[in-house]
Amino acid sequence: MNRFLKLSIAGTLACTMAGCGSHASSGKKTVTINVAIAPDYAPYESLNKQGKIVGFDADMIKLFPSYLNTSTTTYKFKYNQMSFDNIITQLQANQADVGISGFSYNKKRKVSWSTPYAATAQMAVVNKGSGIKTLKDLEGKKLAAQTGSTGEEAAKKVKGATVSSVSNAQENFPALKAKQFDAVIVELAVAKKYAKAQGFDIMPQSLKDEKNYIVAKQGNTKMINLMNKALKKFLASKDYKRLTDKYGLKPLEK
């Protein structure tokens, strides 16, 4: 699943990490930003039947060139698909410029963080009639979460719980349906999507309230500043409400 592209390093501000080229006829420079993404986390990102990446993050990324393009520079975003737990490693190894995959803040992650772009929470998805309604009810239960996620971290803090970590978040839900687990810990929008589509319930109480961010290699302030420039315009646009409504994400409070 992993497809890594080596980066082209140039000396200008915009090209510090991203690959760059130029249009001979126009003299415009093209900056290609390689995006590390794990398309197994709908509605943030997933693969449709044609194998195309779709979801909130994908639609957001499509808008970024319109926010960043100038008379001299054109920005392009190229996906590098990989498992979520590999994204930070690839950023650190300069195999990707940014990670855009529903990231929630965790101080243990050695990355640079953008400004947030959505509010979220870690929720427990359970089978109907499970009786799980509070954190107390989760104690001693079998829990599942995505490897490397803050949901995994939250699950491991539940007293007496047995936590199974799975790289592909989608695999947890068939296992939950088969009662191999008592609950799956995922972000709010993901929980809502699977609850609606497959008839699960969501524990009313969150395990942890969070926000979503874009990440880059630790210390890469130039790339983070570029992402923040795009995010500022995105959050102020009508597209922000349209996409949060479309995908069931919780917008940031103004």
Short mmCIF file of C-alpha atoms in Angstrom, two decimals:
data_model
loop_
_atom_site.label_atom_id
_atom_site.label_comp_id
_atom_site.label_asym_id
_atom_site.label_seq_id
_atom_site.Cartn_x
_atom_site.Cartn_y
_atom_site.Cartn_z
CA MET A 1 0.00 0.00 0.00
CA ASN A 2 2.91 2.30 0.74
CA ARG A 3 4.09 4.40 -2.17
CA PHE A 4 6.91 6.76 -1.34
CA LEU A 5 8.22 9.47 -3.61
CA LYS A 6 11.64 11.07 -3.18
CA LEU A 7 11.47 14.82 -2.83
CA SER A 8 13.13 17.40 -5.04
CA ILE A 9 14.96 19.92 -2.90
CA ALA A 10 15.30 23.50 -4.08
CA GLY A 11 16.67 26.63 -2.48
CA THR A 12 13.66 28.90 -2.43
CA LEU A 13 11.34 29.37 0.54
CA ALA A 14 8.46 27.44 -1.00
CA CYS A 15 10.72 24.62 -2.16
CA THR A 16 12.55 23.91 1.06
CA MET A 17 10.83 20.51 1.40
CA ALA A 18 8.55 20.19 -1.62
CA GLY A 19 9.41 19.16 -5.16
CA CYS A 20 9.67 22.04 -7.62
CA GLY A 21 9.55 22.48 -11.37
CA SER A 22 8.91 25.27 -13.83
CA HIS A 23 6.86 26.01 -16.94
CA ALA A 24 9.29 27.19 -19.58
CA SER A 25 6.66 29.06 -21.56
CA SER A 26 5.14 30.99 -18.66
CA GLY A 27 8.11 31.16 -16.32
CA LYS A 28 5.84 29.99 -13.47
CA LYS A 29 7.26 27.63 -10.88
CA THR A 30 5.37 24.49 -9.82
CA VAL A 31 5.71 23.31 -6.23
CA THR A 32 4.57 19.74 -5.57
CA ILE A 33 3.71 19.03 -1.95
CA ASN A 34 3.76 15.32 -1.10
CA VAL A 35 0.95 14.41 1.29
CA ALA A 36 1.26 11.33 3.50
CA ILE A 37 -2.24 9.96 3.99
CA ALA A 38 -3.89 6.80 5.37
CA PRO A 39 -7.16 6.34 3.42
CA ASP A 40 -8.86 4.03 5.92
CA TYR A 41 -10.55 6.61 8.14
CA ALA A 42 -13.84 7.73 6.63
CA PRO A 43 -15.17 10.39 6.59
CA TYR A 44 -11.73 12.04 6.80
CA GLU A 45 -10.27 9.92 3.99
CA SER A 46 -11.06 6.59 2.36
CA LEU A 47 -10.92 4.91 -1.04
CA ASN A 48 -14.00 4.79 -3.25
CA LYS A 49 -14.79 1.89 -5.59
CA GLN A 50 -12.49 3.38 -8.23
CA GLY A 51 -9.59 3.52 -5.77
CA LYS A 52 -9.72 7.31 -5.53
CA ILE A 53 -9.12 9.05 -2.19
CA VAL A 54 -12.29 10.80 -1.03
CA GLY A 55 -13.46 12.47 2.17
CA PHE A 56 -13.24 15.70 4.15
CA ASP A 57 -9.45 15.96 4.08
CA ALA A 58 -9.36 15.15 0.37
CA ASP A 59 -11.92 17.87 -0.43
CA MET A 60 -10.05 20.32 1.78
CA ILE A 61 -6.74 19.60 0.03
CA LYS A 62 -8.37 20.21 -3.37
CA LEU A 63 -9.06 23.79 -2.27
CA PHE A 64 -5.55 24.56 -1.06
CA PRO A 65 -4.02 25.44 -4.47
CA SER A 66 -6.65 28.15 -4.94
CA TYR A 67 -5.59 29.65 -1.62
CA LEU A 68 -1.84 29.39 -2.26
CA ASN A 69 -1.26 29.93 -5.98
CA THR A 70 0.39 33.21 -7.00
CA SER A 71 1.34 34.86 -10.27
CA THR A 72 4.73 33.12 -10.09
CA THR A 73 4.01 29.84 -8.29
CA THR A 74 1.54 26.99 -8.78
CA TYR A 75 1.02 24.48 -5.98
CA LYS A 76 0.13 20.83 -6.51
CA PHE A 77 -0.63 18.23 -3.84
CA LYS A 78 0.31 14.61 -4.47
CA TYR A 79 -0.82 11.70 -2.28
CA ASN A 80 1.53 9.10 -0.78
CA GLN A 81 -0.70 6.34 0.61
CA MET A 82 0.50 4.47 3.70
CA SER A 83 -0.66 3.11 7.04
CA PHE A 84 -1.33 5.77 9.67
CA ASP A 85 1.44 4.56 11.97
CA ASN A 86 4.01 5.10 9.19
CA ILE A 87 3.20 8.74 8.45
CA ILE A 88 5.39 10.40 11.07
CA THR A 89 8.32 8.12 10.20
CA GLN A 90 8.05 9.16 6.56
CA LEU A 91 7.93 12.85 7.49
CA GLN A 92 11.04 12.48 9.60
CA ALA A 93 12.80 10.69 6.72
CA ASN A 94 11.88 13.48 4.24
CA GLN A 95 9.74 11.06 2.24
CA ALA A 96 6.69 13.32 2.57
CA ASP A 97 6.11 17.02 3.21
CA VAL A 98 2.93 16.93 5.29
CA GLY A 99 0.65 14.42 6.96
CA ILE A 100 -3.05 15.08 6.46
CA SER A 101 -4.97 12.19 7.96
CA GLY A 102 -7.27 13.35 10.75
CA PHE A 103 -4.36 13.93 13.15
CA SER A 104 -5.15 14.81 16.77
CA TYR A 105 -2.59 16.49 19.00
CA ASN A 106 -0.25 14.29 21.00
CA LYS A 107 2.84 15.83 22.59
CA LYS A 108 4.70 12.52 22.13
CA ARG A 109 4.56 12.92 18.35
CA LYS A 110 7.75 14.60 17.22
CA VAL A 111 6.25 16.78 14.49
CA SER A 112 5.33 20.39 13.80
CA TRP A 113 1.63 21.15 14.13
CA SER A 114 -0.57 23.45 12.08
CA THR A 115 -3.41 25.48 13.50
CA PRO A 116 -6.45 23.21 14.09
CA TYR A 117 -9.12 22.79 11.43
CA ALA A 118 -11.88 20.81 13.19
CA ALA A 119 -13.07 19.85 16.66
CA THR A 120 -13.32 16.17 17.54
CA ALA A 121 -13.34 13.66 20.39
CA GLN A 122 -12.38 10.03 20.98
CA MET A 123 -15.59 8.01 21.21
CA ALA A 124 -16.46 4.38 21.94
CA VAL A 125 -18.49 2.64 19.22
CA VAL A 126 -20.42 -0.34 20.61
CA ASN A 127 -22.99 -2.91 19.52
CA LYS A 128 -26.63 -2.09 20.20
CA GLY A 129 -27.76 -3.36 23.57
CA SER A 130 -24.21 -3.56 24.93
CA GLY A 131 -25.06 -1.52 28.01
CA ILE A 132 -21.87 0.50 27.64
CA LYS A 133 -22.73 4.13 28.38
CA THR A 134 -19.93 5.47 30.61
CA LEU A 135 -16.17 5.21 31.03
CA LYS A 136 -16.85 2.98 34.03
CA ASP A 137 -18.68 0.55 31.77
CA LEU A 138 -15.58 0.25 29.57
CA GLU A 139 -13.40 -0.94 32.44
CA GLY A 140 -12.15 -4.49 31.96
CA LYS A 141 -13.55 -4.69 28.43
CA LYS A 142 -11.91 -5.67 25.13
CA LEU A 143 -11.21 -2.49 23.19
CA ALA A 144 -9.83 -1.89 19.68
CA ALA A 145 -8.18 1.21 18.20
CA GLN A 146 -5.98 2.22 15.29
CA THR A 147 -2.25 1.74 15.81
CA GLY A 148 -0.50 5.00 16.61
CA SER A 149 -3.72 6.97 17.11
CA THR A 150 -4.74 9.05 20.10
CA GLY A 151 -7.71 6.69 20.31
CA GLU A 152 -5.24 3.89 21.07
CA GLU A 153 -3.68 6.05 23.77
CA ALA A 154 -7.09 6.84 25.28
CA ALA A 155 -8.11 3.16 25.21
CA LYS A 156 -4.96 2.15 27.08
CA LYS A 157 -5.88 4.50 29.91
CA VAL A 158 -9.15 2.64 30.59
CA LYS A 159 -8.76 0.64 33.78
CA GLY A 160 -8.37 -3.09 33.22
CA ALA A 161 -9.12 -2.91 29.50
CA THR A 162 -7.49 -5.21 26.97
CA VAL A 163 -6.54 -3.12 23.95
CA SER A 164 -6.01 -4.50 20.44
CA SER A 165 -4.20 -2.19 18.01
CA VAL A 166 -4.92 -2.56 14.30
CA SER A 167 -3.17 -0.63 11.49
CA ASN A 168 -6.27 -0.42 9.27
CA ALA A 169 -9.06 1.24 11.25
CA GLN A 170 -11.76 -0.21 8.97
CA GLU A 171 -10.93 -3.75 10.09
CA ASN A 172 -12.08 -3.03 13.63
CA PHE A 173 -15.76 -2.70 12.78
CA PRO A 174 -16.46 -6.16 11.31
CA ALA A 175 -14.67 -7.54 14.39
CA LEU A 176 -16.89 -5.43 16.63
CA LYS A 177 -19.98 -6.72 14.82
CA ALA A 178 -18.72 -10.27 15.43
CA LYS A 179 -18.30 -9.38 19.13
CA GLN A 180 -14.55 -9.93 19.10
CA PHE A 181 -14.34 -6.55 20.83
CA ASP A 182 -16.67 -4.75 23.22
CA ALA A 183 -15.91 -1.32 21.75
CA VAL A 184 -13.90 0.43 19.05
CA ILE A 185 -12.32 3.76 19.97
CA VAL A 186 -12.33 6.28 17.10
CA GLU A 187 -12.85 9.97 16.42
CA LEU A 188 -16.33 11.46 16.60
CA ALA A 189 -16.99 11.82 12.85
CA VAL A 190 -15.76 8.28 12.19
CA ALA A 191 -17.94 6.95 15.00
CA LYS A 192 -20.99 8.73 13.61
CA LYS A 193 -20.40 7.37 10.12
CA TYR A 194 -20.08 3.73 11.18
CA ALA A 195 -22.91 3.98 13.69
CA LYS A 196 -25.26 5.23 10.99
CA ALA A 197 -24.08 2.86 8.25
CA GLN A 198 -23.80 -0.34 10.28
CA GLY A 199 -26.23 0.10 13.14
CA PHE A 200 -23.80 0.60 16.03
CA ASP A 201 -24.33 2.81 19.07
CA ILE A 202 -21.95 5.49 20.34
CA MET A 203 -21.19 5.82 24.04
CA PRO A 204 -22.48 9.30 24.99
CA GLN A 205 -19.42 10.17 27.06
CA SER A 206 -16.18 10.92 25.20
CA LEU A 207 -12.86 9.47 26.29
CA LYS A 208 -11.02 12.63 25.24
CA ASP A 209 -11.90 15.94 23.55
CA GLU A 210 -9.51 16.93 20.75
CA LYS A 211 -8.93 18.91 17.55
CA ASN A 212 -7.59 17.96 14.12
CA TYR A 213 -4.33 19.27 12.65
CA ILE A 214 -1.98 19.00 9.69
CA VAL A 215 1.52 17.83 10.60
CA ALA A 216 4.98 18.26 9.07
CA LYS A 217 8.51 17.25 9.99
CA GLN A 218 9.52 18.68 13.36
CA GLY A 219 11.08 22.10 12.84
CA ASN A 220 9.73 22.57 9.31
CA THR A 221 8.12 25.92 10.12
CA LYS A 222 8.12 27.00 6.46
CA MET A 223 5.80 24.15 5.47
CA ILE A 224 3.58 24.64 8.51
CA ASN A 225 3.33 28.38 7.78
CA LEU A 226 2.25 27.52 4.24
CA MET A 227 -0.42 25.12 5.54
CA ASN A 228 -1.59 27.71 8.08
CA LYS A 229 -1.97 30.25 5.28
CA ALA A 230 -4.26 27.83 3.40
CA LEU A 231 -6.14 26.84 6.55
CA LYS A 232 -6.84 30.45 7.50
CA LYS A 233 -8.55 31.03 4.15
CA PHE A 234 -10.34 27.68 4.32
CA LEU A 235 -11.76 28.29 7.80
CA ALA A 236 -13.05 31.71 6.72
CA SER A 237 -14.72 30.36 3.58
CA LYS A 238 -18.23 29.07 2.90
CA ASP A 239 -16.61 25.78 1.87
CA TYR A 240 -15.68 25.10 5.50
CA LYS A 241 -19.28 24.92 6.67
CA ARG A 242 -20.28 23.07 3.51
CA LEU A 243 -17.68 20.35 4.07
CA THR A 244 -18.18 20.00 7.83
CA ASP A 245 -21.92 19.60 7.19
CA LYS A 246 -21.34 17.17 4.32
CA TYR A 247 -19.02 14.88 6.28
CA GLY A 248 -20.40 15.30 9.78
CA LEU A 249 -17.35 16.97 11.30
CA LYS A 250 -17.66 19.37 14.18
CA PRO A 251 -16.53 22.89 13.17
CA LEU A 252 -14.27 24.90 15.42
CA GLU A 253 -15.98 27.41 17.67
CA LYS A 254 -15.37 30.98 16.56
#
